[in-house]
GROMACS .gro file of N, CA, C and O in nm:
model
  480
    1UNK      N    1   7.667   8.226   8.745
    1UNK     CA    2   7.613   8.337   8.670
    1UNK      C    3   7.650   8.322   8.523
    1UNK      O    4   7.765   8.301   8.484
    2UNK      N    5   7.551   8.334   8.452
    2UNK     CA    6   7.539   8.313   8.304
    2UNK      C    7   7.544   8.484   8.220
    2UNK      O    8   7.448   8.561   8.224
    3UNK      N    9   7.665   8.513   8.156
    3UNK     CA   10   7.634   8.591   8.049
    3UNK      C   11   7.680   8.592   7.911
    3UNK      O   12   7.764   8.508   7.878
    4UNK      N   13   7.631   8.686   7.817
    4UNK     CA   14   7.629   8.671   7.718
    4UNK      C   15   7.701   8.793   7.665
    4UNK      O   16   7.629   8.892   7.677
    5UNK      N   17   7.801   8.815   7.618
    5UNK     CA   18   7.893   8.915   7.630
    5UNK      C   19   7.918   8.955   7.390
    5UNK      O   20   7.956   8.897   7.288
    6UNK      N   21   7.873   9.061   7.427
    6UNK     CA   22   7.853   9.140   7.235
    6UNK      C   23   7.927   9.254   7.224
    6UNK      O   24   7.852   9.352   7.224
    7UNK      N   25   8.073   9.290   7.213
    7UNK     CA   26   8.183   9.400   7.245
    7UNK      C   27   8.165   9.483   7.397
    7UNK      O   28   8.199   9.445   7.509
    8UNK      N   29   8.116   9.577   7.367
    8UNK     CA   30   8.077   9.664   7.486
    8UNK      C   31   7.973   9.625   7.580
    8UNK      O   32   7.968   9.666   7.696
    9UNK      N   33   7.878   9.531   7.519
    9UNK     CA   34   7.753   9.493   7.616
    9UNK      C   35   7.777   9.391   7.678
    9UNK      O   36   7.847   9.305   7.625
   10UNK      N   37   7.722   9.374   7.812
   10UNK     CA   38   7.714   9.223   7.888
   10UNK      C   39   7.601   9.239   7.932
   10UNK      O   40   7.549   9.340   7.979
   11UNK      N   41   7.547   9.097   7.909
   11UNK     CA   42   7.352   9.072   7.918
   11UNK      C   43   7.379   8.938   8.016
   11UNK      O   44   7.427   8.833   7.974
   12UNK      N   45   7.342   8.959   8.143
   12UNK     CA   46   7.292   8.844   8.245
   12UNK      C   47   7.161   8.780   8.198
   12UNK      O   48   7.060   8.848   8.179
   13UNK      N   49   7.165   8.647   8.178
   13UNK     CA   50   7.106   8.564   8.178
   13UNK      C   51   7.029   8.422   8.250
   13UNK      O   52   7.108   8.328   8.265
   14UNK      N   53   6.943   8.406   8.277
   14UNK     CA   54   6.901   8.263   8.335
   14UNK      C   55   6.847   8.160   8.275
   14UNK      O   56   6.806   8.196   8.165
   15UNK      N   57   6.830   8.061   8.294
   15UNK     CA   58   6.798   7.967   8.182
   15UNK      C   59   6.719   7.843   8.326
   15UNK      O   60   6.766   7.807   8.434
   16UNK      N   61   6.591   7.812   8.259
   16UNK     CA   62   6.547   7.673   8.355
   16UNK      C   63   6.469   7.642   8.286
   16UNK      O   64   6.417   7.715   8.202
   17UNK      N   65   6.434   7.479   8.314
   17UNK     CA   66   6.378   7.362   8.236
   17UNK      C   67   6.454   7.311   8.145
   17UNK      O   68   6.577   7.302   8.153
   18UNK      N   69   6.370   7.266   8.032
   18UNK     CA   70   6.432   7.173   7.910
   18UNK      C   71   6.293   7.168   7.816
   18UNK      O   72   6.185   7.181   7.874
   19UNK      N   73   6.295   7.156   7.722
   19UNK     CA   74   6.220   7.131   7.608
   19UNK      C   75   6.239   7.244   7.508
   19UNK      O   76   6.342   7.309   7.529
   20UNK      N   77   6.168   7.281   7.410
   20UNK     CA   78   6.154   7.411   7.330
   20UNK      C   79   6.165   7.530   7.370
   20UNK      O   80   6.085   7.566   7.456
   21UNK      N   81   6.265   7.623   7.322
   21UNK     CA   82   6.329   7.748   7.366
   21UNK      C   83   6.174   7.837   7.402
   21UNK      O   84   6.067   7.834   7.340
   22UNK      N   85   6.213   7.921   7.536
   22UNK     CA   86   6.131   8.031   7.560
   22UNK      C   87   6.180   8.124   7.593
   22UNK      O   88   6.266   8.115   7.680
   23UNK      N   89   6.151   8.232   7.545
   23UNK     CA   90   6.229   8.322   7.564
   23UNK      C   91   6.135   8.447   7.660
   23UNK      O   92   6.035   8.510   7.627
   24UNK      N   93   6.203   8.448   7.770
   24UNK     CA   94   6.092   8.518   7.813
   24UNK      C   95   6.122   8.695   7.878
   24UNK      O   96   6.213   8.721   7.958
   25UNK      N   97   6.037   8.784   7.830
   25UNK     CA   98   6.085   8.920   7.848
   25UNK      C   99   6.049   9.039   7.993
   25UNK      O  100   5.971   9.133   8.004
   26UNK      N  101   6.112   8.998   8.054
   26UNK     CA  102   6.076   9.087   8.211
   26UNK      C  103   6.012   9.222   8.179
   26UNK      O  104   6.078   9.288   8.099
   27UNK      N  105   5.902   9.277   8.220
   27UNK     CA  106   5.860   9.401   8.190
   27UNK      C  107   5.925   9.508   8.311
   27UNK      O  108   6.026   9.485   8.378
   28UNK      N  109   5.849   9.617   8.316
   28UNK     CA  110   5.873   9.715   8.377
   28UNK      C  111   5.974   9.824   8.334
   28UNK      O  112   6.021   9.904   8.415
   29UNK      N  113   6.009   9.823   8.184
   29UNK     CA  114   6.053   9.943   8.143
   29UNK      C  115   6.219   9.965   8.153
   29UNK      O  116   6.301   9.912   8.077
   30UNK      N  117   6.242  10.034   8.238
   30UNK     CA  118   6.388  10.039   8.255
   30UNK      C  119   6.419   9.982   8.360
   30UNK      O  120   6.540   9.987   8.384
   31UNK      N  121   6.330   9.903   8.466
   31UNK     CA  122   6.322   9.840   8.589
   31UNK      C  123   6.347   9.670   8.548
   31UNK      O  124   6.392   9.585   8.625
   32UNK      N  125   6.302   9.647   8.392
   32UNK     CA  126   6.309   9.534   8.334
   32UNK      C  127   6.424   9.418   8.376
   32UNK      O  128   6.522   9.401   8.303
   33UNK      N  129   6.410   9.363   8.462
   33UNK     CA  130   6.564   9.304   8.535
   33UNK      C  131   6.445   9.107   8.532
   33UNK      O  132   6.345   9.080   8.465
   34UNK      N  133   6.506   9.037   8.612
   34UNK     CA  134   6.438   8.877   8.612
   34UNK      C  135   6.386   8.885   8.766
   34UNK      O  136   6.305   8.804   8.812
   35UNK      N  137   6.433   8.974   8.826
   35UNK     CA  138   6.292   8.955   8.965
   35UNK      C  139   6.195   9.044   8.931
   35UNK      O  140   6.142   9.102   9.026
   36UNK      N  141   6.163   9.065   8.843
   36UNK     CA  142   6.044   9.176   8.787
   36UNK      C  143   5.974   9.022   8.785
   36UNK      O  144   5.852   9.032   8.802
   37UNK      N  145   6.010   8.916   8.772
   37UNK     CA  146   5.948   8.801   8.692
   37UNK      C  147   5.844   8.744   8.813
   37UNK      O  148   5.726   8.710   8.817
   38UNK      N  149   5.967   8.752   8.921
   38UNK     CA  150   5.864   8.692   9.062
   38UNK      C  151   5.798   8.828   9.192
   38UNK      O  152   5.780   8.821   9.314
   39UNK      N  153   5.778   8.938   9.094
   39UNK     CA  154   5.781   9.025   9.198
   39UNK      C  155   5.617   9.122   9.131
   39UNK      O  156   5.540   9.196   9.192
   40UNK      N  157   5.617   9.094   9.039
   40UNK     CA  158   5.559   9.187   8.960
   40UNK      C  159   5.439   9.171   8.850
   40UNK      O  160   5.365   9.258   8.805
   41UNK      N  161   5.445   9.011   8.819
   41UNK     CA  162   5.379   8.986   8.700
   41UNK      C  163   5.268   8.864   8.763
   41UNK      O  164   5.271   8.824   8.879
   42UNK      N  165   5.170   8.818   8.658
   42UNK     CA  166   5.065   8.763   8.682
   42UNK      C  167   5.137   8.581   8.755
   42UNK      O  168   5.093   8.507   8.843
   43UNK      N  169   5.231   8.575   8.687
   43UNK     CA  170   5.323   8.461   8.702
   43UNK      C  171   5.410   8.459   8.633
   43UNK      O  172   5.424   8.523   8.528
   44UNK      N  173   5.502   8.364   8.696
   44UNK     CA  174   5.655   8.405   8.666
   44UNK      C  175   5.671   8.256   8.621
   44UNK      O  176   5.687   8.154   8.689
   45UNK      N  177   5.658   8.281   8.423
   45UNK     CA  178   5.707   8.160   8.315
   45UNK      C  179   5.813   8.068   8.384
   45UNK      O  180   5.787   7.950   8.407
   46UNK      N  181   5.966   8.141   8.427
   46UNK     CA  182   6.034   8.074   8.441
   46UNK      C  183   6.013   7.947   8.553
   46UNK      O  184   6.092   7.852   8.564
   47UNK      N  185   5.909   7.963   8.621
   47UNK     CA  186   5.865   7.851   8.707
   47UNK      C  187   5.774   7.756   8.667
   47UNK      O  188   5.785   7.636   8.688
   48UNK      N  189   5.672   7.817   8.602
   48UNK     CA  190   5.532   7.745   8.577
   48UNK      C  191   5.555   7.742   8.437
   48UNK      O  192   5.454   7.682   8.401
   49UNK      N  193   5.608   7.761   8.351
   49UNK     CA  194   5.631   7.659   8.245
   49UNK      C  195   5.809   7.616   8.170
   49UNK      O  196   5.852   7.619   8.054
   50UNK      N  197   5.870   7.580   8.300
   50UNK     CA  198   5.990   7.541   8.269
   50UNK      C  199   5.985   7.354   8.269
   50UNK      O  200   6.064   7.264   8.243
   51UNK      N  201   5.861   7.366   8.308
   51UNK     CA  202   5.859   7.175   8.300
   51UNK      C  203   5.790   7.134   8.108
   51UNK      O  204   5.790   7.026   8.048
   52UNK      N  205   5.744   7.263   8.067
   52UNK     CA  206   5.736   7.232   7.973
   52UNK      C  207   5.864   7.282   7.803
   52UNK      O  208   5.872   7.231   7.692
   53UNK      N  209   5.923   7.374   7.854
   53UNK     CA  210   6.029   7.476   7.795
   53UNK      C  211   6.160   7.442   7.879
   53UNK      O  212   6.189   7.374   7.978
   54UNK      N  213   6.232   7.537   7.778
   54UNK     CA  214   6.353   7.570   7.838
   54UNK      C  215   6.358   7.730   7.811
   54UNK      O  216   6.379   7.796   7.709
   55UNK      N  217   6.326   7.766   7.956
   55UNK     CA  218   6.329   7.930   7.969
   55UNK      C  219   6.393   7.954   7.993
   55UNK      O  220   6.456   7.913   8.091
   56UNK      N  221   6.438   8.094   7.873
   56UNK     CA  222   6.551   8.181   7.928
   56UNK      C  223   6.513   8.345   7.939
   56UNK      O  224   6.437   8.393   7.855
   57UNK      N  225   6.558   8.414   8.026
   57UNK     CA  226   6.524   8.531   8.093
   57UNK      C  227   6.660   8.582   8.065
   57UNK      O  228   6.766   8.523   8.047
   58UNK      N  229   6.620   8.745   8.065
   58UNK     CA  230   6.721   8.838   8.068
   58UNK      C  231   6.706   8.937   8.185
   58UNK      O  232   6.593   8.940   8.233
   59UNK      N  233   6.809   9.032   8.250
   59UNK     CA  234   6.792   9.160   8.268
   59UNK      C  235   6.836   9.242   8.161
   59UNK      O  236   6.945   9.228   8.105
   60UNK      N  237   6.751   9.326   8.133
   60UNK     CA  238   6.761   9.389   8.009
   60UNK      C  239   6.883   9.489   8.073
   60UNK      O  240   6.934   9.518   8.182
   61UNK      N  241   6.896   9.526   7.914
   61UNK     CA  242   7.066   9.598   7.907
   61UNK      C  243   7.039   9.801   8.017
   61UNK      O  244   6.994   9.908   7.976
   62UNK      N  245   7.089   9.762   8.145
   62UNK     CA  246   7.124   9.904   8.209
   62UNK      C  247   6.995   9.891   8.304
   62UNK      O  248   6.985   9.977   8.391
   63UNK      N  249   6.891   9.787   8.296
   63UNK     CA  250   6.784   9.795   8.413
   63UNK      C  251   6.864   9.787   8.531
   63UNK      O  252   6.964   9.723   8.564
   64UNK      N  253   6.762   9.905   8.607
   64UNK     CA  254   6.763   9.887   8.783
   64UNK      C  255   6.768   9.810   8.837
   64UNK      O  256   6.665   9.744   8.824
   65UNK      N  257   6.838   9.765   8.906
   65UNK     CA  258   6.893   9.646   8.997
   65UNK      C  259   6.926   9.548   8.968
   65UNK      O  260   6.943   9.456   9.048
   66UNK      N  261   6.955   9.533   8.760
   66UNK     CA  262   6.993   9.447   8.687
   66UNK      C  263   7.125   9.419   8.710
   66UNK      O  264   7.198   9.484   8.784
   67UNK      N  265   7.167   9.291   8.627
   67UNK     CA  266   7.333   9.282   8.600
   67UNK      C  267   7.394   9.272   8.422
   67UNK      O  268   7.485   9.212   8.365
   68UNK      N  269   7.277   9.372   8.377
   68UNK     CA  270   7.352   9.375   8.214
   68UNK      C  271   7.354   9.502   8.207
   68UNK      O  272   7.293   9.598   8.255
   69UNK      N  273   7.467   9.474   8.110
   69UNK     CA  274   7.531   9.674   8.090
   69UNK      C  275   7.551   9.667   7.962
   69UNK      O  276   7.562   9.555   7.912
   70UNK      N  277   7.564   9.810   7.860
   70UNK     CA  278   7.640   9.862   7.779
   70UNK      C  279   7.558   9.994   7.746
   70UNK      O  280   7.447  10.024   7.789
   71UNK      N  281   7.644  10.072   7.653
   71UNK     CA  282   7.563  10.193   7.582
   71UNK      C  283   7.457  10.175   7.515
   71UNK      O  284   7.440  10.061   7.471
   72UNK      N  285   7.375  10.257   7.492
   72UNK     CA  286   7.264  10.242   7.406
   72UNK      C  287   7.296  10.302   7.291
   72UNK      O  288   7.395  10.374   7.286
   73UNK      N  289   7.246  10.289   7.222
   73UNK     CA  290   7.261  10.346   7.057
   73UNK      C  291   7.172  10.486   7.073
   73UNK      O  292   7.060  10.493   7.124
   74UNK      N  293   7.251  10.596   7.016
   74UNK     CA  294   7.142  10.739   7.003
   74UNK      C  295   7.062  10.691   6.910
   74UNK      O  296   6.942  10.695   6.936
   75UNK      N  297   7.096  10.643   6.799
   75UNK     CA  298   6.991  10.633   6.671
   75UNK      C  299   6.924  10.519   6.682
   75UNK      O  300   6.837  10.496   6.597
   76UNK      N  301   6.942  10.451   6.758
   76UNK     CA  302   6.839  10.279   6.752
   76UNK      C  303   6.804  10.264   6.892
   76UNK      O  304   6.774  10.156   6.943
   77UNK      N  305   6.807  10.364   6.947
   77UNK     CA  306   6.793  10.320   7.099
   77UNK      C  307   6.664  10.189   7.186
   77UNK      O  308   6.679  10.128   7.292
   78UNK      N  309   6.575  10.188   7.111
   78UNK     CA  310   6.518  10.036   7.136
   78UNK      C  311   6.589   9.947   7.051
   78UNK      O  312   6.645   9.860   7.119
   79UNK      N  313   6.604   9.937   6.955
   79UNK     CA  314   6.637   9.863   6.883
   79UNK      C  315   6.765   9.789   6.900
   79UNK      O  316   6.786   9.688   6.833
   80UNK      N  317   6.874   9.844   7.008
   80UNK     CA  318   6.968   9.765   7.047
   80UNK      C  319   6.932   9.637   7.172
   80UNK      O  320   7.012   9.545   7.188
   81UNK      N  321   6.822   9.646   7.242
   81UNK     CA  322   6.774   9.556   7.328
   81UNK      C  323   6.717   9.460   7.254
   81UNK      O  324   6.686   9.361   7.321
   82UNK      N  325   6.689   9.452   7.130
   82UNK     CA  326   6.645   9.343   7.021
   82UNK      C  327   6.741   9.282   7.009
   82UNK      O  328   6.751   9.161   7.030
   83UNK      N  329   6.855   9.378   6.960
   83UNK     CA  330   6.951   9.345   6.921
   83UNK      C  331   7.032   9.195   7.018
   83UNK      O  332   7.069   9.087   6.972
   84UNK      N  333   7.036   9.256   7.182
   84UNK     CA  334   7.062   9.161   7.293
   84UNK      C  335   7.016   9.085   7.243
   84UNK      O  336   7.084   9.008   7.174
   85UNK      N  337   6.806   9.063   7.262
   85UNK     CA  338   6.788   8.941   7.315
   85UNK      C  339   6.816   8.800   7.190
   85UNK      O  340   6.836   8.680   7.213
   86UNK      N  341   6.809   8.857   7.088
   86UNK     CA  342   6.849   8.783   6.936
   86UNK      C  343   6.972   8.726   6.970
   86UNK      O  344   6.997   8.607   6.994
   87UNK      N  345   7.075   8.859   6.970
   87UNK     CA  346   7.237   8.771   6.986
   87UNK      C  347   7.193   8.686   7.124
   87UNK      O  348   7.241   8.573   7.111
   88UNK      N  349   7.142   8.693   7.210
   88UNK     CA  350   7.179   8.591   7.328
   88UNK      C  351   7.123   8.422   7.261
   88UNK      O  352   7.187   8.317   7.268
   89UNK      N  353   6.994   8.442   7.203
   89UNK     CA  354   6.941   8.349   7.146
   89UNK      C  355   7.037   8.273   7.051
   89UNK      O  356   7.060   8.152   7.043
   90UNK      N  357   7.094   8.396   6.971
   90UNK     CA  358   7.221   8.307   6.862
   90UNK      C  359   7.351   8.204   6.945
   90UNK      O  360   7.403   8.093   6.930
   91UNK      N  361   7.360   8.324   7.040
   91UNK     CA  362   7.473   8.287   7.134
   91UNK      C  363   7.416   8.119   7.159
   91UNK      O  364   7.495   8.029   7.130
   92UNK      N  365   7.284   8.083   7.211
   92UNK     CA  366   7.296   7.974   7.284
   92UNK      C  367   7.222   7.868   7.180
   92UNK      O  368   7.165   7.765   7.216
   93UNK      N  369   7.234   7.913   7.047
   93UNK     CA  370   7.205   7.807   6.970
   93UNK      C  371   7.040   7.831   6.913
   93UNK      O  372   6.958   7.786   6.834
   94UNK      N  373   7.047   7.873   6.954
   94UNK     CA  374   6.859   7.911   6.894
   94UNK      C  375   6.858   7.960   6.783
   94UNK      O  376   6.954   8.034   6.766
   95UNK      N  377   6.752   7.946   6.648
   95UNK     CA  378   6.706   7.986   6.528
   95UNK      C  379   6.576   8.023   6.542
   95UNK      O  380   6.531   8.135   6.518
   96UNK      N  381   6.499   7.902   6.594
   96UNK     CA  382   6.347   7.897   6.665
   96UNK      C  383   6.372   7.963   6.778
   96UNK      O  384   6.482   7.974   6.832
   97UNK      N  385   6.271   8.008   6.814
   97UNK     CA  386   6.202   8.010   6.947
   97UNK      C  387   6.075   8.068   6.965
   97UNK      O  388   6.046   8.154   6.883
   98UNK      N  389   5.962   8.034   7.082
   98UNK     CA  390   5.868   8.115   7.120
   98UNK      C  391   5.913   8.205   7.237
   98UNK      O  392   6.005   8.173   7.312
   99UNK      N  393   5.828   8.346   7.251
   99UNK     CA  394   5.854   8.450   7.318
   99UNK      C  395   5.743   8.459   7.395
   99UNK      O  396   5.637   8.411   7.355
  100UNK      N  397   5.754   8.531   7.533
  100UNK     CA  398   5.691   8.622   7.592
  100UNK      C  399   5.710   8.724   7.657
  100UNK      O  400   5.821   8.752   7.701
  101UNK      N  401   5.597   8.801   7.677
  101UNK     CA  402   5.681   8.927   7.711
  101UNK      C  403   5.530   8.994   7.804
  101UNK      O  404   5.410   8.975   7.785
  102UNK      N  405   5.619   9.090   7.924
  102UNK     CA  406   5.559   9.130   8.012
  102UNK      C  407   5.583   9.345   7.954
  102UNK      O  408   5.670   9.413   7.900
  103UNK      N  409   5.488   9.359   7.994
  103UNK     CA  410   5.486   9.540   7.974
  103UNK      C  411   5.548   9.594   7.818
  103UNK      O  412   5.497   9.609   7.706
  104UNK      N  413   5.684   9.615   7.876
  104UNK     CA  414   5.791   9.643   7.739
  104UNK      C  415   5.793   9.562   7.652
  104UNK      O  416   5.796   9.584   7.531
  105UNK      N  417   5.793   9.424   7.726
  105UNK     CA  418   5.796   9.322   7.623
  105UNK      C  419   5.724   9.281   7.550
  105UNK      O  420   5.744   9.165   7.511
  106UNK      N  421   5.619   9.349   7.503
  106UNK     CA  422   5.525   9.329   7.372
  106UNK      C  423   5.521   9.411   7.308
  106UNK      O  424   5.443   9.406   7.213
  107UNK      N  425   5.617   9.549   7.334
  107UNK     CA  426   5.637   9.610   7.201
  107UNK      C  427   5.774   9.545   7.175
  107UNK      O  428   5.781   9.507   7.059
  108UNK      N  429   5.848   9.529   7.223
  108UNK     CA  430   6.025   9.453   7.203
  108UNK      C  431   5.913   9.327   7.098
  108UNK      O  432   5.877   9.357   6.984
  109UNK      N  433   5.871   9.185   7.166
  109UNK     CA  434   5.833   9.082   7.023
  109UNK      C  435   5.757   9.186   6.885
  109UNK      O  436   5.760   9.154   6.766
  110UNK      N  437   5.717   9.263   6.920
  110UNK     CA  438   5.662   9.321   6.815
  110UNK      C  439   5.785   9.376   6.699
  110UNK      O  440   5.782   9.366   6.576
  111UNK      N  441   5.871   9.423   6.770
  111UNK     CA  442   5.970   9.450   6.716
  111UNK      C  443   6.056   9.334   6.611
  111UNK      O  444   6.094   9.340   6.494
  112UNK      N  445   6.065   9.220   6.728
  112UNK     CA  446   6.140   9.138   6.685
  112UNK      C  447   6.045   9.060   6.539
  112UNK      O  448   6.115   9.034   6.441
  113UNK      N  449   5.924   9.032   6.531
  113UNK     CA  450   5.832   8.988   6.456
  113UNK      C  451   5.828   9.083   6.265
  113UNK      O  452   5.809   9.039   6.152
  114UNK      N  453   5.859   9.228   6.324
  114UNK     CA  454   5.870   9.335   6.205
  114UNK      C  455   6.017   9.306   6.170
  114UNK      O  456   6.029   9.329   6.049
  115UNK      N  457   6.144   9.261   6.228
  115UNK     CA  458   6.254   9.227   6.187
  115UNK      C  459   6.276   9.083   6.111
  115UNK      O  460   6.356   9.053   6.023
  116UNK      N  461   6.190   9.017   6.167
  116UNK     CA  462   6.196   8.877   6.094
  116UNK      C  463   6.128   8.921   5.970
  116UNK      O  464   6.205   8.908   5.875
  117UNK      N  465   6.002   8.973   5.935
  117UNK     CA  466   5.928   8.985   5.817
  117UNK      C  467   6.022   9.022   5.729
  117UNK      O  468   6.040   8.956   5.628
  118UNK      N  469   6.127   9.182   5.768
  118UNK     CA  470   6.222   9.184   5.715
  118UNK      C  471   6.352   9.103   5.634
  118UNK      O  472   6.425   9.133   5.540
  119UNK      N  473   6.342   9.005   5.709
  119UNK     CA  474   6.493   8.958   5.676
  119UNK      C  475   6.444   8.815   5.601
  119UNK      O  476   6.534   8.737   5.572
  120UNK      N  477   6.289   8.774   5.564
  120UNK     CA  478   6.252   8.688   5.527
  120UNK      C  479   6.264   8.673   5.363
  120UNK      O  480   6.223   8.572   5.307
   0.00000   0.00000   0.00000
């Protein structure tokens, strides 16, 4: 078991294949966990394109039947799950990467896309 540990938060992680980082975002809201990936969605990246990537998956921070925890922020309260999936990315060496994202996860890259413009 892989995590990625930021003071109070711990973010479970998976990682498969090899090539160019993918980062890929489990939907379903607060259900957002990595069997959302094979349970729920049109197909599950981490299989069908880990021969071309190196995918990494999260359970997002406090999902149902997940294994990542911490508080949420009152005042940023999405904005700390950005916060995760970035630090996990820093954590494992990433600057680049491509994203995808299921349900939640296309307002989360949206997010992350308005933070980069920012910091550019």
């Amino acid at each position: 078991m892989a995590f990625y540990e930021n003071g109070s938060v711990k973010i479970y992680y998976e990682e498969a294949g090899s090539g160019f980082p993918l980062l890929v975002i489990p939907g379903g809201g607060l259900n957002a966990n990595i069997a959302y990936l094979s349970e729920r969605t049109p197909f599950n990246p981490m299989n069908t394109l880990n021969d071309q990537f190196h995918c990494i998956t999260t359970d997002l921070r406090n999902a149902n039947g997940g294994q990542s925890s911490g508080p949420v922020e009152v005042d940023r309260p999405w904005d700390c799950y950005i916060d995760d999936l970035l630090g996990l990315m820093d954590h494992l060496g990433y600057d680049k990467f491509l994203v995808i994202g299921f349900c939640i996860g296309g307002p989360f890259i949206w997010k992350m896309l308005e933070l980069s413009l920012i910091h550019i």
